[in-house]
């Protein structure tokens, strides 16, 4: 798929093993300069690990690995970003990690491949965040969240698996909005709305065990 769709960036939102169960094949080498191969000649694909680093000092949960793909009539470099601490069917800590991850991929001219273990919960959530972020950055109106959920599920059934991921989507986007407008958002919130927001955050934190 990466070769066919000319993918230059892969976002992986899971670990290969979670809760003692295999969730994803280890499709890239673990060691630098190590090469692994898939398929048989003449359709064999070779994957070599060039280097690995953390996305930033603040985002230690995201590994950034540079991979070289080689096949019979070509080769390409792919950036692989793995978010290591987003639990299956759950949510990570509420901060701007999702936004920072997506921002690091902007500028790609080709499709970005996003996956988790089932390709619906974590994947659907990050795709929804990317969609709304794009609209916000462009200053465009966005459809209501419930309509966005329906649209996603019409293309990928069960996208955003549960209420926690749905709420996480809202919290991340609200945090992003407040960060973008931090010089003026205080004036936008009435005392009543500020109280409602604080209560909503408190309820969310309790429901997600402190996240």
PDB file of C-alpha atoms in Angstrom:
ATOM      1  CA  UNK A   1       0.000   0.000   0.000  1.00  0.00           C
ATOM      2  CA  UNK A   2       2.770   2.458   0.883  1.00  0.00           C
ATOM      3  CA  UNK A   3       4.340   1.951  -2.536  1.00  0.00           C
ATOM      4  CA  UNK A   4       1.072   1.910  -4.479  1.00  0.00           C
ATOM      5  CA  UNK A   5      -0.273   5.087  -2.856  1.00  0.00           C
ATOM      6  CA  UNK A   6       3.146   6.823  -2.788  1.00  0.00           C
ATOM      7  CA  UNK A   7       2.964   7.125   0.997  1.00  0.00           C
ATOM      8  CA  UNK A   8       5.830   9.025   2.622  1.00  0.00           C
ATOM      9  CA  UNK A   9       4.508   9.009   6.204  1.00  0.00           C
ATOM     10  CA  UNK A  10       2.961   6.267   8.366  1.00  0.00           C
ATOM     11  CA  UNK A  11       1.251   7.042  11.679  1.00  0.00           C
ATOM     12  CA  UNK A  12       1.000   3.983  13.945  1.00  0.00           C
ATOM     13  CA  UNK A  13      -1.214   4.405  17.013  1.00  0.00           C
ATOM     14  CA  UNK A  14      -0.624   1.063  18.717  1.00  0.00           C
ATOM     15  CA  UNK A  15       2.060  -1.335  19.894  1.00  0.00           C
ATOM     16  CA  UNK A  16       2.701  -4.697  18.300  1.00  0.00           C
ATOM     17  CA  UNK A  17       1.849  -6.380  21.614  1.00  0.00           C
ATOM     18  CA  UNK A  18      -0.811  -4.955  23.946  1.00  0.00           C
ATOM     19  CA  UNK A  19      -2.132  -6.558  27.126  1.00  0.00           C
ATOM     20  CA  UNK A  20      -0.158  -9.685  26.267  1.00  0.00           C
ATOM     21  CA  UNK A  21      -1.802 -10.075  22.844  1.00  0.00           C
ATOM     22  CA  UNK A  22      -0.358  -9.634  19.367  1.00  0.00           C
ATOM     23  CA  UNK A  23      -2.056  -6.595  17.846  1.00  0.00           C
ATOM     24  CA  UNK A  24       0.118  -5.761  14.856  1.00  0.00           C
ATOM     25  CA  UNK A  25       2.849  -7.401  12.818  1.00  0.00           C
ATOM     26  CA  UNK A  26       6.368  -6.032  13.337  1.00  0.00           C
ATOM     27  CA  UNK A  27       6.649  -4.803   9.755  1.00  0.00           C
ATOM     28  CA  UNK A  28       9.792  -2.692  10.209  1.00  0.00           C
ATOM     29  CA  UNK A  29      13.282  -3.563  11.548  1.00  0.00           C
ATOM     30  CA  UNK A  30      14.084  -2.902  15.199  1.00  0.00           C
ATOM     31  CA  UNK A  31      17.810  -2.280  14.783  1.00  0.00           C
ATOM     32  CA  UNK A  32      19.546   0.458  12.812  1.00  0.00           C
ATOM     33  CA  UNK A  33      20.762  -0.706   9.376  1.00  0.00           C
ATOM     34  CA  UNK A  34      18.825  -3.962   9.792  1.00  0.00           C
ATOM     35  CA  UNK A  35      16.922  -5.102   6.707  1.00  0.00           C
ATOM     36  CA  UNK A  36      13.837  -7.324   6.538  1.00  0.00           C
ATOM     37  CA  UNK A  37      12.130  -8.600   3.406  1.00  0.00           C
ATOM     38  CA  UNK A  38       8.560  -9.421   2.468  1.00  0.00           C
ATOM     39  CA  UNK A  39       7.204 -11.477  -0.411  1.00  0.00           C
ATOM     40  CA  UNK A  40       8.959 -13.393  -3.137  1.00  0.00           C
ATOM     41  CA  UNK A  41      10.868 -12.258  -6.224  1.00  0.00           C
ATOM     42  CA  UNK A  42      10.075 -10.440  -8.429  1.00  0.00           C
ATOM     43  CA  UNK A  43       7.629  -8.725  -6.050  1.00  0.00           C
ATOM     44  CA  UNK A  44       9.851  -8.754  -2.982  1.00  0.00           C
ATOM     45  CA  UNK A  45      10.041  -5.613  -0.833  1.00  0.00           C
ATOM     46  CA  UNK A  46      13.002  -4.830   1.428  1.00  0.00           C
ATOM     47  CA  UNK A  47      12.682  -2.515   4.440  1.00  0.00           C
ATOM     48  CA  UNK A  48      15.791  -1.038   6.092  1.00  0.00           C
ATOM     49  CA  UNK A  49      15.858   1.017   9.277  1.00  0.00           C
ATOM     50  CA  UNK A  50      17.916   4.183   8.773  1.00  0.00           C
ATOM     51  CA  UNK A  51      17.532   5.860  12.158  1.00  0.00           C
ATOM     52  CA  UNK A  52      15.173   6.416  15.095  1.00  0.00           C
ATOM     53  CA  UNK A  53      14.506   9.296  17.492  1.00  0.00           C
ATOM     54  CA  UNK A  54      11.816  10.773  19.703  1.00  0.00           C
ATOM     55  CA  UNK A  55       9.581  13.326  18.030  1.00  0.00           C
ATOM     56  CA  UNK A  56      10.652  15.995  20.532  1.00  0.00           C
ATOM     57  CA  UNK A  57      11.784  16.318  24.162  1.00  0.00           C
ATOM     58  CA  UNK A  58       8.159  17.003  25.081  1.00  0.00           C
ATOM     59  CA  UNK A  59       6.717  14.101  23.081  1.00  0.00           C
ATOM     60  CA  UNK A  60       8.660  11.101  24.379  1.00  0.00           C
ATOM     61  CA  UNK A  61       5.718   8.786  23.645  1.00  0.00           C
ATOM     62  CA  UNK A  62       6.223   9.118  19.885  1.00  0.00           C
ATOM     63  CA  UNK A  63       9.046   7.342  18.084  1.00  0.00           C
ATOM     64  CA  UNK A  64      10.060   8.676  14.682  1.00  0.00           C
ATOM     65  CA  UNK A  65      11.798   6.089  12.513  1.00  0.00           C
ATOM     66  CA  UNK A  66      13.182   6.648   9.034  1.00  0.00           C
ATOM     67  CA  UNK A  67      12.757   3.611   6.794  1.00  0.00           C
ATOM     68  CA  UNK A  68      14.048   2.865   3.314  1.00  0.00           C
ATOM     69  CA  UNK A  69      11.820   0.749   1.089  1.00  0.00           C
ATOM     70  CA  UNK A  70      13.345  -1.019  -1.909  1.00  0.00           C
ATOM     71  CA  UNK A  71      11.690  -3.117  -4.583  1.00  0.00           C
ATOM     72  CA  UNK A  72      12.484  -4.378  -8.073  1.00  0.00           C
ATOM     73  CA  UNK A  73      12.146  -1.090  -9.908  1.00  0.00           C
ATOM     74  CA  UNK A  74      12.400   1.565  -7.255  1.00  0.00           C
ATOM     75  CA  UNK A  75      13.042   2.763  -3.729  1.00  0.00           C
ATOM     76  CA  UNK A  76      11.754   5.434  -1.375  1.00  0.00           C
ATOM     77  CA  UNK A  77      12.148   6.807   2.145  1.00  0.00           C
ATOM     78  CA  UNK A  78       9.225   6.629   4.568  1.00  0.00           C
ATOM     79  CA  UNK A  79       8.848   8.322   7.938  1.00  0.00           C
ATOM     80  CA  UNK A  80       7.231   6.060  10.547  1.00  0.00           C
ATOM     81  CA  UNK A  81       5.697   7.723  13.622  1.00  0.00           C
ATOM     82  CA  UNK A  82       4.579   5.396  16.415  1.00  0.00           C
ATOM     83  CA  UNK A  83       2.482   6.634  19.353  1.00  0.00           C
ATOM     84  CA  UNK A  84       3.351   4.125  22.064  1.00  0.00           C
ATOM     85  CA  UNK A  85       1.067   4.898  25.013  1.00  0.00           C
ATOM     86  CA  UNK A  86      -2.428   5.228  23.556  1.00  0.00           C
ATOM     87  CA  UNK A  87      -4.341   2.265  25.063  1.00  0.00           C
ATOM     88  CA  UNK A  88      -6.615   0.081  22.951  1.00  0.00           C
ATOM     89  CA  UNK A  89     -10.257   1.192  23.291  1.00  0.00           C
ATOM     90  CA  UNK A  90      -9.054   3.981  25.563  1.00  0.00           C
ATOM     91  CA  UNK A  91      -7.613   7.473  25.476  1.00  0.00           C
ATOM     92  CA  UNK A  92      -4.157   8.933  26.186  1.00  0.00           C
ATOM     93  CA  UNK A  93      -3.440  11.900  28.419  1.00  0.00           C
ATOM     94  CA  UNK A  94      -5.289  14.996  27.264  1.00  0.00           C
ATOM     95  CA  UNK A  95      -2.697  17.404  25.893  1.00  0.00           C
ATOM     96  CA  UNK A  96      -1.562  18.598  22.482  1.00  0.00           C
ATOM     97  CA  UNK A  97       0.317  15.416  21.523  1.00  0.00           C
ATOM     98  CA  UNK A  98      -2.236  14.557  18.816  1.00  0.00           C
ATOM     99  CA  UNK A  99      -2.000  18.073  17.393  1.00  0.00           C
ATOM    100  CA  UNK A 100       1.802  18.058  17.497  1.00  0.00           C
ATOM    101  CA  UNK A 101       1.889  14.655  15.805  1.00  0.00           C
ATOM    102  CA  UNK A 102      -0.373  15.806  12.996  1.00  0.00           C
ATOM    103  CA  UNK A 103       1.481  19.105  12.641  1.00  0.00           C
ATOM    104  CA  UNK A 104       4.737  17.213  12.101  1.00  0.00           C
ATOM    105  CA  UNK A 105       3.223  15.534   9.037  1.00  0.00           C
ATOM    106  CA  UNK A 106       1.906  18.663   7.366  1.00  0.00           C
ATOM    107  CA  UNK A 107       3.452  19.472   4.042  1.00  0.00           C
ATOM    108  CA  UNK A 108       3.257  15.893   2.786  1.00  0.00           C
ATOM    109  CA  UNK A 109       2.088  15.900  -0.814  1.00  0.00           C
ATOM    110  CA  UNK A 110       0.956  12.288  -0.741  1.00  0.00           C
ATOM    111  CA  UNK A 111      -1.562  10.348   1.383  1.00  0.00           C
ATOM    112  CA  UNK A 112      -0.638   9.653   5.008  1.00  0.00           C
ATOM    113  CA  UNK A 113      -1.205   6.083   6.136  1.00  0.00           C
ATOM    114  CA  UNK A 114      -2.802   5.872   9.611  1.00  0.00           C
ATOM    115  CA  UNK A 115      -3.383   2.627  11.497  1.00  0.00           C
ATOM    116  CA  UNK A 116      -3.834   1.092  14.934  1.00  0.00           C
ATOM    117  CA  UNK A 117      -4.745  -2.514  15.693  1.00  0.00           C
ATOM    118  CA  UNK A 118      -8.301  -2.649  14.334  1.00  0.00           C
ATOM    119  CA  UNK A 119      -8.155   0.591  12.364  1.00  0.00           C
ATOM    120  CA  UNK A 120     -11.315   2.090  13.868  1.00  0.00           C
ATOM    121  CA  UNK A 121     -10.944   3.447  17.418  1.00  0.00           C
ATOM    122  CA  UNK A 122      -7.636   5.232  17.688  1.00  0.00           C
ATOM    123  CA  UNK A 123      -7.376   5.653  13.925  1.00  0.00           C
ATOM    124  CA  UNK A 124     -10.861   7.130  13.605  1.00  0.00           C
ATOM    125  CA  UNK A 125     -10.174   9.525  16.460  1.00  0.00           C
ATOM    126  CA  UNK A 126      -6.924  10.894  15.008  1.00  0.00           C
ATOM    127  CA  UNK A 127      -8.473  11.223  11.535  1.00  0.00           C
ATOM    128  CA  UNK A 128     -11.365  13.221  13.015  1.00  0.00           C
ATOM    129  CA  UNK A 129      -8.934  15.490  14.873  1.00  0.00           C
ATOM    130  CA  UNK A 130      -6.973  16.046  11.644  1.00  0.00           C
ATOM    131  CA  UNK A 131     -10.145  16.902   9.730  1.00  0.00           C
ATOM    132  CA  UNK A 132     -11.357  19.484  12.245  1.00  0.00           C
ATOM    133  CA  UNK A 133      -7.861  20.939  12.698  1.00  0.00           C
ATOM    134  CA  UNK A 134      -7.618  21.475   8.945  1.00  0.00           C
ATOM    135  CA  UNK A 135     -10.931  23.330   8.988  1.00  0.00           C
ATOM    136  CA  UNK A 136      -9.880  25.476  11.946  1.00  0.00           C
ATOM    137  CA  UNK A 137      -6.549  26.377  10.340  1.00  0.00           C
ATOM    138  CA  UNK A 138      -8.316  27.333   7.113  1.00  0.00           C
ATOM    139  CA  UNK A 139     -10.930  29.392   8.958  1.00  0.00           C
ATOM    140  CA  UNK A 140     -13.698  27.246   7.500  1.00  0.00           C
ATOM    141  CA  UNK A 141     -16.897  26.015   9.089  1.00  0.00           C
ATOM    142  CA  UNK A 142     -16.962  22.396  10.219  1.00  0.00           C
ATOM    143  CA  UNK A 143     -19.930  20.065  10.359  1.00  0.00           C
ATOM    144  CA  UNK A 144     -21.366  19.205  13.771  1.00  0.00           C
ATOM    145  CA  UNK A 145     -19.391  16.505  15.582  1.00  0.00           C
ATOM    146  CA  UNK A 146     -22.244  14.006  15.512  1.00  0.00           C
ATOM    147  CA  UNK A 147     -22.494  14.469  11.745  1.00  0.00           C
ATOM    148  CA  UNK A 148     -18.736  14.069  11.404  1.00  0.00           C
ATOM    149  CA  UNK A 149     -18.971  10.801  13.322  1.00  0.00           C
ATOM    150  CA  UNK A 150     -21.703   9.570  10.967  1.00  0.00           C
ATOM    151  CA  UNK A 151     -19.628  10.563   7.946  1.00  0.00           C
ATOM    152  CA  UNK A 152     -16.561   8.734   9.257  1.00  0.00           C
ATOM    153  CA  UNK A 153     -18.576   5.624  10.025  1.00  0.00           C
ATOM    154  CA  UNK A 154     -20.135   5.652   6.564  1.00  0.00           C
ATOM    155  CA  UNK A 155     -16.606   5.205   5.210  1.00  0.00           C
ATOM    156  CA  UNK A 156     -15.112   3.154   8.052  1.00  0.00           C
ATOM    157  CA  UNK A 157     -17.715   1.398  10.264  1.00  0.00           C
ATOM    158  CA  UNK A 158     -17.249   1.811  14.027  1.00  0.00           C
ATOM    159  CA  UNK A 159     -14.757   4.661  13.674  1.00  0.00           C
ATOM    160  CA  UNK A 160     -14.238   6.242  17.126  1.00  0.00           C
ATOM    161  CA  UNK A 161     -15.166   3.172  19.146  1.00  0.00           C
ATOM    162  CA  UNK A 162     -16.624   4.576  22.340  1.00  0.00           C
ATOM    163  CA  UNK A 163     -17.756   7.638  24.250  1.00  0.00           C
ATOM    164  CA  UNK A 164     -14.324   8.188  25.813  1.00  0.00           C
ATOM    165  CA  UNK A 165     -12.649   8.549  22.426  1.00  0.00           C
ATOM    166  CA  UNK A 166     -15.494  10.819  21.290  1.00  0.00           C
ATOM    167  CA  UNK A 167     -15.012  13.034  24.351  1.00  0.00           C
ATOM    168  CA  UNK A 168     -11.222  12.938  23.924  1.00  0.00           C
ATOM    169  CA  UNK A 169     -11.686  14.293  20.407  1.00  0.00           C
ATOM    170  CA  UNK A 170     -13.589  17.268  21.822  1.00  0.00           C
ATOM    171  CA  UNK A 171     -11.087  17.903  24.607  1.00  0.00           C
ATOM    172  CA  UNK A 172      -8.074  17.889  22.303  1.00  0.00           C
ATOM    173  CA  UNK A 173      -9.707  20.236  19.816  1.00  0.00           C
ATOM    174  CA  UNK A 174     -10.835  22.573  22.575  1.00  0.00           C
ATOM    175  CA  UNK A 175      -7.301  22.609  24.000  1.00  0.00           C
ATOM    176  CA  UNK A 176      -5.991  23.369  20.511  1.00  0.00           C
ATOM    177  CA  UNK A 177      -8.503  26.194  20.060  1.00  0.00           C
ATOM    178  CA  UNK A 178      -7.604  27.716  23.415  1.00  0.00           C
ATOM    179  CA  UNK A 179      -3.891  27.473  22.610  1.00  0.00           C
ATOM    180  CA  UNK A 180      -4.387  29.210  19.253  1.00  0.00           C
ATOM    181  CA  UNK A 181      -6.398  31.979  20.882  1.00  0.00           C
ATOM    182  CA  UNK A 182      -4.837  32.055  24.335  1.00  0.00           C
ATOM    183  CA  UNK A 183      -4.334  35.815  24.198  1.00  0.00           C
ATOM    184  CA  UNK A 184      -8.052  36.419  23.874  1.00  0.00           C
ATOM    185  CA  UNK A 185      -9.999  33.292  24.837  1.00  0.00           C
ATOM    186  CA  UNK A 186     -10.474  34.527  28.399  1.00  0.00           C
ATOM    187  CA  UNK A 187     -12.603  37.343  27.043  1.00  0.00           C
ATOM    188  CA  UNK A 188     -14.639  34.882  24.982  1.00  0.00           C
ATOM    189  CA  UNK A 189     -15.726  32.831  27.987  1.00  0.00           C
ATOM    190  CA  UNK A 190     -18.435  34.162  30.213  1.00  0.00           C
ATOM    191  CA  UNK A 191     -18.243  33.254  33.900  1.00  0.00           C
ATOM    192  CA  UNK A 192     -21.083  30.802  33.346  1.00  0.00           C
ATOM    193  CA  UNK A 193     -19.362  29.090  30.424  1.00  0.00           C
ATOM    194  CA  UNK A 194     -16.049  28.976  32.278  1.00  0.00           C
ATOM    195  CA  UNK A 195     -17.779  27.204  35.164  1.00  0.00           C
ATOM    196  CA  UNK A 196     -19.438  24.742  32.780  1.00  0.00           C
ATOM    197  CA  UNK A 197     -16.107  24.057  31.077  1.00  0.00           C
ATOM    198  CA  UNK A 198     -14.353  23.406  34.393  1.00  0.00           C
ATOM    199  CA  UNK A 199     -17.128  21.031  35.462  1.00  0.00           C
ATOM    200  CA  UNK A 200     -16.998  19.215  32.122  1.00  0.00           C
ATOM    201  CA  UNK A 201     -13.242  18.727  32.394  1.00  0.00           C
ATOM    202  CA  UNK A 202     -13.586  17.422  35.954  1.00  0.00           C
ATOM    203  CA  UNK A 203     -16.265  14.920  34.894  1.00  0.00           C
ATOM    204  CA  UNK A 204     -14.138  13.823  31.933  1.00  0.00           C
ATOM    205  CA  UNK A 205     -11.065  13.270  34.107  1.00  0.00           C
ATOM    206  CA  UNK A 206     -13.067  11.154  36.543  1.00  0.00           C
ATOM    207  CA  UNK A 207     -14.592   9.079  33.740  1.00  0.00           C
ATOM    208  CA  UNK A 208     -11.214   8.390  32.106  1.00  0.00           C
ATOM    209  CA  UNK A 209      -9.298   7.633  35.299  1.00  0.00           C
ATOM    210  CA  UNK A 210      -7.337  10.849  35.392  1.00  0.00           C
ATOM    211  CA  UNK A 211      -6.666  11.315  31.680  1.00  0.00           C
TER     212      UNK A 211
END
